[in-house]
PDB file of C-alpha atoms in Angstrom:
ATOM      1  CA  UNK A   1       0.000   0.000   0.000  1.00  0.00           C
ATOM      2  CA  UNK A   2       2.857   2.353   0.693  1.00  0.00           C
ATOM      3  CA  UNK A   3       4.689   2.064  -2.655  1.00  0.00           C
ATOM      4  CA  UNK A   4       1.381   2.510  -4.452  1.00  0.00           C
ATOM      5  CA  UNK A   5       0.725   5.905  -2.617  1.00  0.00           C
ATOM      6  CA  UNK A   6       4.364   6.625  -2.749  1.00  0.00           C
ATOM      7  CA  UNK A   7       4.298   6.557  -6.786  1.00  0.00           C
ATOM      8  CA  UNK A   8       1.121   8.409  -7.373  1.00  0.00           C
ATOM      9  CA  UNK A   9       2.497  11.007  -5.114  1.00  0.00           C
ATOM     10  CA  UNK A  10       5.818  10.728  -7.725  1.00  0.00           C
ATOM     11  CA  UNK A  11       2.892  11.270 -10.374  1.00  0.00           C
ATOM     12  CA  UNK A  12       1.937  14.210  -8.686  1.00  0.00           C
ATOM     13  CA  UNK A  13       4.895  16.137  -8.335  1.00  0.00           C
ATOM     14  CA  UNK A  14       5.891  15.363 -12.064  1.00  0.00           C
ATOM     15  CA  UNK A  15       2.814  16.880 -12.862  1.00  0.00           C
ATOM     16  CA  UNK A  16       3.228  20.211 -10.829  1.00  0.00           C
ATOM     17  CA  UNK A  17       6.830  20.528 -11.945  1.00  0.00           C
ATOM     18  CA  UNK A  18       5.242  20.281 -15.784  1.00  0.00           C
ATOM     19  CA  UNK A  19       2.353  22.421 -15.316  1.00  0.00           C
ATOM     20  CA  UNK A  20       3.326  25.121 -12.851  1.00  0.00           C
ATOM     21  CA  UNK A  21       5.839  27.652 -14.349  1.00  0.00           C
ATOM     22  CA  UNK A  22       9.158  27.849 -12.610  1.00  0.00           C
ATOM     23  CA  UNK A  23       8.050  25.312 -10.259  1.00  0.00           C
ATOM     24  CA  UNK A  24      11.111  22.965 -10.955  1.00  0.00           C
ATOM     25  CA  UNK A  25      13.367  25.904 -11.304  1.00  0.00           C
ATOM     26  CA  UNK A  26      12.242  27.360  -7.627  1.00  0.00           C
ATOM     27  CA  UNK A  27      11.844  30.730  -9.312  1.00  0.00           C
ATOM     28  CA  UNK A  28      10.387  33.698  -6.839  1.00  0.00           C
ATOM     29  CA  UNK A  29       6.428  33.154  -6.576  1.00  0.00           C
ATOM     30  CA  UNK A  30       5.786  29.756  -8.203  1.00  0.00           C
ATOM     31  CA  UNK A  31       3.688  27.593  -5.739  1.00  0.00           C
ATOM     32  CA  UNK A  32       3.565  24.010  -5.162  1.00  0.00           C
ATOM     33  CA  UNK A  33       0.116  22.861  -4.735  1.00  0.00           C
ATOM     34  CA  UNK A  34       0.722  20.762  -1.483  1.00  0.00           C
ATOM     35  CA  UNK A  35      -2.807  19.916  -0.473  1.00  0.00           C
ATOM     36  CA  UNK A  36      -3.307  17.685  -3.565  1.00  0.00           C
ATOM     37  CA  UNK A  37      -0.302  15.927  -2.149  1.00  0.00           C
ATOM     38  CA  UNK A  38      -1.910  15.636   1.320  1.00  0.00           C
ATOM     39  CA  UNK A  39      -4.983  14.510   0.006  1.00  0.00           C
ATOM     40  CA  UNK A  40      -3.504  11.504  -1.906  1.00  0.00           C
ATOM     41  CA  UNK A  41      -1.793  10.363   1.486  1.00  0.00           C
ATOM     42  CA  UNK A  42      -4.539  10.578   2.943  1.00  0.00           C
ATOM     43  CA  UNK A  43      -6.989   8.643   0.813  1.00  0.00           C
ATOM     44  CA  UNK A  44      -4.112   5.964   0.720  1.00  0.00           C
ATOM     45  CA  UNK A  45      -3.645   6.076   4.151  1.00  0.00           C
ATOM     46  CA  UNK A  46      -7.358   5.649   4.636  1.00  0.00           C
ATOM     47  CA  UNK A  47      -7.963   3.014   1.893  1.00  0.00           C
ATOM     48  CA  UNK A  48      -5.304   0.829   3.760  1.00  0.00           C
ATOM     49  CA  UNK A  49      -6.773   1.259   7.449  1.00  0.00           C
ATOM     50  CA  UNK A  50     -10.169  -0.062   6.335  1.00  0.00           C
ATOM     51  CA  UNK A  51      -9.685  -3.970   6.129  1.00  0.00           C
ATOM     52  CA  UNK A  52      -7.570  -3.984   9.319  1.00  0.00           C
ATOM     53  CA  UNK A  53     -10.462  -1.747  11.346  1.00  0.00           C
ATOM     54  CA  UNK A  54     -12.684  -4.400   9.951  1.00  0.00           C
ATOM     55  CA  UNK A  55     -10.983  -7.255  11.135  1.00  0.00           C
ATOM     56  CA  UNK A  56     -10.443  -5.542  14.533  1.00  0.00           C
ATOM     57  CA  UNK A  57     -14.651  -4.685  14.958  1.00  0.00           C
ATOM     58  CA  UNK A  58     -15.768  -7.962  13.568  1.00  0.00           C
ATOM     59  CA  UNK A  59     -13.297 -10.780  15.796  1.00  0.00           C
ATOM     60  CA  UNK A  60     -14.675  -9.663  19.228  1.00  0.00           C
ATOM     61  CA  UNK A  61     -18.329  -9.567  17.751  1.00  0.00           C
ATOM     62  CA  UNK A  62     -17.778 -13.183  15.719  1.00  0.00           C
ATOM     63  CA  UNK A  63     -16.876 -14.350  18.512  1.00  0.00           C
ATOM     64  CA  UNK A  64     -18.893 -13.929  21.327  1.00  0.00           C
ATOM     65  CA  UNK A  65     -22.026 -14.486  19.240  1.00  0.00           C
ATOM     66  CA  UNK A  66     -20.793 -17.532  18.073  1.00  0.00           C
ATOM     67  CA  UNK A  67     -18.476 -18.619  21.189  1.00  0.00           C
ATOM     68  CA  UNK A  68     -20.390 -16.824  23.615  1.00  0.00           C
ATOM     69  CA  UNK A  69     -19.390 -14.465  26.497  1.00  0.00           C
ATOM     70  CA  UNK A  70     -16.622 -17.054  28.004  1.00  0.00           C
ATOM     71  CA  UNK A  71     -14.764 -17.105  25.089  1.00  0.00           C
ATOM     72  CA  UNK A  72     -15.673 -13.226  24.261  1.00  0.00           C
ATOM     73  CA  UNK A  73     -14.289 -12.654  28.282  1.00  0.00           C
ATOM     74  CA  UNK A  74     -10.852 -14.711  27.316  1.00  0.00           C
ATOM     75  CA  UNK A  75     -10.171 -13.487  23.990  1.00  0.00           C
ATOM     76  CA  UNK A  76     -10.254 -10.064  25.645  1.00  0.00           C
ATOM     77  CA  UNK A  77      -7.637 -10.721  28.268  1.00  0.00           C
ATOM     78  CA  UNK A  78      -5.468 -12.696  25.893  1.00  0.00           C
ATOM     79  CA  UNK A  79      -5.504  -9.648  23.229  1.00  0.00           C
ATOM     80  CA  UNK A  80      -5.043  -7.928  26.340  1.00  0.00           C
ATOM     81  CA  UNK A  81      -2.152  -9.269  27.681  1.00  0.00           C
ATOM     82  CA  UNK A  82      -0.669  -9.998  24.735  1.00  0.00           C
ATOM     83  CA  UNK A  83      -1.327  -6.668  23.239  1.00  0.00           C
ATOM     84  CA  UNK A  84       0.191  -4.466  25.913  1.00  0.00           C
ATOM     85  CA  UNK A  85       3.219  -7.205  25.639  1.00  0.00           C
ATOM     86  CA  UNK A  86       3.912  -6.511  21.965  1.00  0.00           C
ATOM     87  CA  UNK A  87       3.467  -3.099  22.310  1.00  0.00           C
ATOM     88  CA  UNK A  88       6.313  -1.991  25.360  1.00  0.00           C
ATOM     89  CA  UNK A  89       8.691  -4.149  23.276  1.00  0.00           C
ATOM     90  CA  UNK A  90       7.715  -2.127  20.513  1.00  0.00           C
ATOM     91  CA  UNK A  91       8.014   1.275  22.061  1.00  0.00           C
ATOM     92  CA  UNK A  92      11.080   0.315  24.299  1.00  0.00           C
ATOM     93  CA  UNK A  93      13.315  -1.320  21.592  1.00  0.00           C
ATOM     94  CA  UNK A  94      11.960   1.062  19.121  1.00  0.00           C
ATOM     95  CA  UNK A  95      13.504   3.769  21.478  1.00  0.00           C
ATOM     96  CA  UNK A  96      16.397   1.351  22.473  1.00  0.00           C
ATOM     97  CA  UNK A  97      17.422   1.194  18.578  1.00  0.00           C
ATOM     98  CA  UNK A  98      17.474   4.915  18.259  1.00  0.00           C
ATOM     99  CA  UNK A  99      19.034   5.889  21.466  1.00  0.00           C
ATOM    100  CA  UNK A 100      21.829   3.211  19.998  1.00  0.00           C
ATOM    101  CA  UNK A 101      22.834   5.351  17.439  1.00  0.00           C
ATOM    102  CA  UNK A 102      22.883   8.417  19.085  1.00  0.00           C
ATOM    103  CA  UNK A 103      24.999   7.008  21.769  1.00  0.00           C
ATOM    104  CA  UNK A 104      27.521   5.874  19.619  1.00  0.00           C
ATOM    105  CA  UNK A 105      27.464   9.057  17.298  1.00  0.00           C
ATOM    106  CA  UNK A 106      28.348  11.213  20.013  1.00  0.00           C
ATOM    107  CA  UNK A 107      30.681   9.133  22.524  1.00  0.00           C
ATOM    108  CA  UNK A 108      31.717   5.714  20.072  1.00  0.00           C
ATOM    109  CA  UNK A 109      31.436   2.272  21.532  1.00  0.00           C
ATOM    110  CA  UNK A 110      34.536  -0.264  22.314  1.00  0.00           C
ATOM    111  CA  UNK A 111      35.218  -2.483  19.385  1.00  0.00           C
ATOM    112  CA  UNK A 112      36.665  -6.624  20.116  1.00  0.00           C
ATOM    113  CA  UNK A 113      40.441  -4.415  19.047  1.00  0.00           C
ATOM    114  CA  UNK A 114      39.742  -1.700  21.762  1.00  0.00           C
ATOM    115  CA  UNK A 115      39.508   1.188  19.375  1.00  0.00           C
ATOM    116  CA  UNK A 116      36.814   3.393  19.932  1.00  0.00           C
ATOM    117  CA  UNK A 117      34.374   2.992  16.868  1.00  0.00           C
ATOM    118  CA  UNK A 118      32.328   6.572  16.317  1.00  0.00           C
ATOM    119  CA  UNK A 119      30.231   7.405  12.919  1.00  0.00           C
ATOM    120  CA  UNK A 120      31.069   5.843   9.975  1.00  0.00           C
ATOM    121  CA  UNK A 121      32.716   2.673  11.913  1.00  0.00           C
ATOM    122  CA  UNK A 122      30.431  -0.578  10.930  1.00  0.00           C
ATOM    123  CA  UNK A 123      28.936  -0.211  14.631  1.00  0.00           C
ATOM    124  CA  UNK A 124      27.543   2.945  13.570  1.00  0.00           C
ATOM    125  CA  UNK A 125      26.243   1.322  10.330  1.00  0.00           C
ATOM    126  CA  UNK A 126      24.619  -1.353  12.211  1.00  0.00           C
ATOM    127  CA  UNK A 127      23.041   1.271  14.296  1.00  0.00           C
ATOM    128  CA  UNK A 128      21.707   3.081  11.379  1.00  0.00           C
ATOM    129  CA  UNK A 129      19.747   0.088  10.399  1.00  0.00           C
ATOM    130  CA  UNK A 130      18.306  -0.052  13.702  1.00  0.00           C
ATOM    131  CA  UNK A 131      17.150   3.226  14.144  1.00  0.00           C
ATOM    132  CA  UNK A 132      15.551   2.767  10.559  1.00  0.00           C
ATOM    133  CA  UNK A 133      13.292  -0.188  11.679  1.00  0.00           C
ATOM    134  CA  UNK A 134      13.260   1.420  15.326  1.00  0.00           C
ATOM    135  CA  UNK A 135      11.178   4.609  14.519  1.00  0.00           C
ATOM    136  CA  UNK A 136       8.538   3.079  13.023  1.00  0.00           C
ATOM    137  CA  UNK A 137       8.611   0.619  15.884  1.00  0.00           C
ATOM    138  CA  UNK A 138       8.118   3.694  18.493  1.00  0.00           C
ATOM    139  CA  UNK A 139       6.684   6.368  16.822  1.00  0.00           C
ATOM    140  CA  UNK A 140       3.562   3.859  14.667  1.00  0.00           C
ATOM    141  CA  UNK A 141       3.822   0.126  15.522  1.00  0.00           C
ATOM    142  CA  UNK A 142       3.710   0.561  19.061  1.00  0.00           C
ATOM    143  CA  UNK A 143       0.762   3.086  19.568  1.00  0.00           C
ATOM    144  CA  UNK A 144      -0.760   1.574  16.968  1.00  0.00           C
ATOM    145  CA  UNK A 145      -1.138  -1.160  19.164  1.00  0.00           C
ATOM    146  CA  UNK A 146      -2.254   0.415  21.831  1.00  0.00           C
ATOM    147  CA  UNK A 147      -5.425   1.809  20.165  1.00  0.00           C
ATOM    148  CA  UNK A 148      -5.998  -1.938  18.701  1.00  0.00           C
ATOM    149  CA  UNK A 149      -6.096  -3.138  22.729  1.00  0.00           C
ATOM    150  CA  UNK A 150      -8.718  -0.086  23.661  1.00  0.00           C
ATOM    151  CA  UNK A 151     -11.019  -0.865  20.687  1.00  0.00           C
ATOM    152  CA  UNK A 152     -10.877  -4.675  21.457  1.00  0.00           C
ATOM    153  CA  UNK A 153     -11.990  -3.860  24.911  1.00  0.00           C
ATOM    154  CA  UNK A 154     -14.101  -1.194  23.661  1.00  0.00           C
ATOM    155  CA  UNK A 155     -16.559  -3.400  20.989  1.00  0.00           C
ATOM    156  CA  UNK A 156     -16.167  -6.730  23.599  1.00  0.00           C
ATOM    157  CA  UNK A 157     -17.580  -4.671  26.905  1.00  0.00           C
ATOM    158  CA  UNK A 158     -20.219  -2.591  25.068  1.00  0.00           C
ATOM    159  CA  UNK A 159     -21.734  -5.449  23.206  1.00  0.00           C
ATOM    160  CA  UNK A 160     -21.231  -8.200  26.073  1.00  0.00           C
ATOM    161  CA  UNK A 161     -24.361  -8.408  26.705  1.00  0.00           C
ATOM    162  CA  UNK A 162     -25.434  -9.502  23.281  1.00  0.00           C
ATOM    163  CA  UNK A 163     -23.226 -12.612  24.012  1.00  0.00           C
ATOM    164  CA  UNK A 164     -25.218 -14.222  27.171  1.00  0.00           C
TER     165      UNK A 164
END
Protein backbone atom coordinates (compact mmCIF):
# COMPACT_ATOMS: atom_id res chain seq x y z
CA UNK A 1 0.00 0.00 0.00
CA UNK A 2 2.86 2.35 0.69
CA UNK A 3 4.69 2.06 -2.65
CA UNK A 4 1.38 2.51 -4.45
CA UNK A 5 0.72 5.90 -2.62
CA UNK A 6 4.36 6.62 -2.75
CA UNK A 7 4.30 6.56 -6.79
CA UNK A 8 1.12 8.41 -7.37
CA UNK A 9 2.50 11.01 -5.11
CA UNK A 10 5.82 10.73 -7.72
CA UNK A 11 2.89 11.27 -10.37
CA UNK A 12 1.94 14.21 -8.69
CA UNK A 13 4.90 16.14 -8.33
CA UNK A 14 5.89 15.36 -12.06
CA UNK A 15 2.81 16.88 -12.86
CA UNK A 16 3.23 20.21 -10.83
CA UNK A 17 6.83 20.53 -11.95
CA UNK A 18 5.24 20.28 -15.78
CA UNK A 19 2.35 22.42 -15.32
CA UNK A 20 3.33 25.12 -12.85
CA UNK A 21 5.84 27.65 -14.35
CA UNK A 22 9.16 27.85 -12.61
CA UNK A 23 8.05 25.31 -10.26
CA UNK A 24 11.11 22.97 -10.96
CA UNK A 25 13.37 25.90 -11.30
CA UNK A 26 12.24 27.36 -7.63
CA UNK A 27 11.84 30.73 -9.31
CA UNK A 28 10.39 33.70 -6.84
CA UNK A 29 6.43 33.15 -6.58
CA UNK A 30 5.79 29.76 -8.20
CA UNK A 31 3.69 27.59 -5.74
CA UNK A 32 3.56 24.01 -5.16
CA UNK A 33 0.12 22.86 -4.73
CA UNK A 34 0.72 20.76 -1.48
CA UNK A 35 -2.81 19.92 -0.47
CA UNK A 36 -3.31 17.69 -3.56
CA UNK A 37 -0.30 15.93 -2.15
CA UNK A 38 -1.91 15.64 1.32
CA UNK A 39 -4.98 14.51 0.01
CA UNK A 40 -3.50 11.50 -1.91
CA UNK A 41 -1.79 10.36 1.49
CA UNK A 42 -4.54 10.58 2.94
CA UNK A 43 -6.99 8.64 0.81
CA UNK A 44 -4.11 5.96 0.72
CA UNK A 45 -3.65 6.08 4.15
CA UNK A 46 -7.36 5.65 4.64
CA UNK A 47 -7.96 3.01 1.89
CA UNK A 48 -5.30 0.83 3.76
CA UNK A 49 -6.77 1.26 7.45
CA UNK A 50 -10.17 -0.06 6.33
CA UNK A 51 -9.69 -3.97 6.13
CA UNK A 52 -7.57 -3.98 9.32
CA UNK A 53 -10.46 -1.75 11.35
CA UNK A 54 -12.68 -4.40 9.95
CA UNK A 55 -10.98 -7.25 11.13
CA UNK A 56 -10.44 -5.54 14.53
CA UNK A 57 -14.65 -4.68 14.96
CA UNK A 58 -15.77 -7.96 13.57
CA UNK A 59 -13.30 -10.78 15.80
CA UNK A 60 -14.67 -9.66 19.23
CA UNK A 61 -18.33 -9.57 17.75
CA UNK A 62 -17.78 -13.18 15.72
CA UNK A 63 -16.88 -14.35 18.51
CA UNK A 64 -18.89 -13.93 21.33
CA UNK A 65 -22.03 -14.49 19.24
CA UNK A 66 -20.79 -17.53 18.07
CA UNK A 67 -18.48 -18.62 21.19
CA UNK A 68 -20.39 -16.82 23.61
CA UNK A 69 -19.39 -14.46 26.50
CA UNK A 70 -16.62 -17.05 28.00
CA UNK A 71 -14.76 -17.10 25.09
CA UNK A 72 -15.67 -13.23 24.26
CA UNK A 73 -14.29 -12.65 28.28
CA UNK A 74 -10.85 -14.71 27.32
CA UNK A 75 -10.17 -13.49 23.99
CA UNK A 76 -10.25 -10.06 25.65
CA UNK A 77 -7.64 -10.72 28.27
CA UNK A 78 -5.47 -12.70 25.89
CA UNK A 79 -5.50 -9.65 23.23
CA UNK A 80 -5.04 -7.93 26.34
CA UNK A 81 -2.15 -9.27 27.68
CA UNK A 82 -0.67 -10.00 24.73
CA UNK A 83 -1.33 -6.67 23.24
CA UNK A 84 0.19 -4.47 25.91
CA UNK A 85 3.22 -7.20 25.64
CA UNK A 86 3.91 -6.51 21.97
CA UNK A 87 3.47 -3.10 22.31
CA UNK A 88 6.31 -1.99 25.36
CA UNK A 89 8.69 -4.15 23.28
CA UNK A 90 7.71 -2.13 20.51
CA UNK A 91 8.01 1.27 22.06
CA UNK A 92 11.08 0.32 24.30
CA UNK A 93 13.31 -1.32 21.59
CA UNK A 94 11.96 1.06 19.12
CA UNK A 95 13.50 3.77 21.48
CA UNK A 96 16.40 1.35 22.47
CA UNK A 97 17.42 1.19 18.58
CA UNK A 98 17.47 4.91 18.26
CA UNK A 99 19.03 5.89 21.47
CA UNK A 100 21.83 3.21 20.00
CA UNK A 101 22.83 5.35 17.44
CA UNK A 102 22.88 8.42 19.08
CA UNK A 103 25.00 7.01 21.77
CA UNK A 104 27.52 5.87 19.62
CA UNK A 105 27.46 9.06 17.30
CA UNK A 106 28.35 11.21 20.01
CA UNK A 107 30.68 9.13 22.52
CA UNK A 108 31.72 5.71 20.07
CA UNK A 109 31.44 2.27 21.53
CA UNK A 110 34.54 -0.26 22.31
CA UNK A 111 35.22 -2.48 19.39
CA UNK A 112 36.66 -6.62 20.12
CA UNK A 113 40.44 -4.41 19.05
CA UNK A 114 39.74 -1.70 21.76
CA UNK A 115 39.51 1.19 19.38
CA UNK A 116 36.81 3.39 19.93
CA UNK A 117 34.37 2.99 16.87
CA UNK A 118 32.33 6.57 16.32
CA UNK A 119 30.23 7.40 12.92
CA UNK A 120 31.07 5.84 9.98
CA UNK A 121 32.72 2.67 11.91
CA UNK A 122 30.43 -0.58 10.93
CA UNK A 123 28.94 -0.21 14.63
CA UNK A 124 27.54 2.94 13.57
CA UNK A 125 26.24 1.32 10.33
CA UNK A 126 24.62 -1.35 12.21
CA UNK A 127 23.04 1.27 14.30
CA UNK A 128 21.71 3.08 11.38
CA UNK A 129 19.75 0.09 10.40
CA UNK A 130 18.31 -0.05 13.70
CA UNK A 131 17.15 3.23 14.14
CA UNK A 132 15.55 2.77 10.56
CA UNK A 133 13.29 -0.19 11.68
CA UNK A 134 13.26 1.42 15.33
CA UNK A 135 11.18 4.61 14.52
CA UNK A 136 8.54 3.08 13.02
CA UNK A 137 8.61 0.62 15.88
CA UNK A 138 8.12 3.69 18.49
CA UNK A 139 6.68 6.37 16.82
CA UNK A 140 3.56 3.86 14.67
CA UNK A 141 3.82 0.13 15.52
CA UNK A 142 3.71 0.56 19.06
CA UNK A 143 0.76 3.09 19.57
CA UNK A 144 -0.76 1.57 16.97
CA UNK A 145 -1.14 -1.16 19.16
CA UNK A 146 -2.25 0.41 21.83
CA UNK A 147 -5.42 1.81 20.16
CA UNK A 148 -6.00 -1.94 18.70
CA UNK A 149 -6.10 -3.14 22.73
CA UNK A 150 -8.72 -0.09 23.66
CA UNK A 151 -11.02 -0.87 20.69
CA UNK A 152 -10.88 -4.68 21.46
CA UNK A 153 -11.99 -3.86 24.91
CA UNK A 154 -14.10 -1.19 23.66
CA UNK A 155 -16.56 -3.40 20.99
CA UNK A 156 -16.17 -6.73 23.60
CA UNK A 157 -17.58 -4.67 26.90
CA UNK A 158 -20.22 -2.59 25.07
CA UNK A 159 -21.73 -5.45 23.21
CA UNK A 160 -21.23 -8.20 26.07
CA UNK A 161 -24.36 -8.41 26.71
CA UNK A 162 -25.43 -9.50 23.28
CA UNK A 163 -23.23 -12.61 24.01
CA UNK A 164 -25.22 -14.22 27.17
Amino acid sequence: AVSEVAEKIIIEVRRQFREIPGLLEGRAGAQADYSRAVDITTRGALRAMVLPGIIAVLTPVIVGVLLRSEAAAGMLMAGTISGVLLATVMNNGGGAWDNAKKFIEAEGVMGQDGERQGKGSEAHKASVVGDTVGDPFKDTAGPSVHVLIKLLATITLVLAPLFV
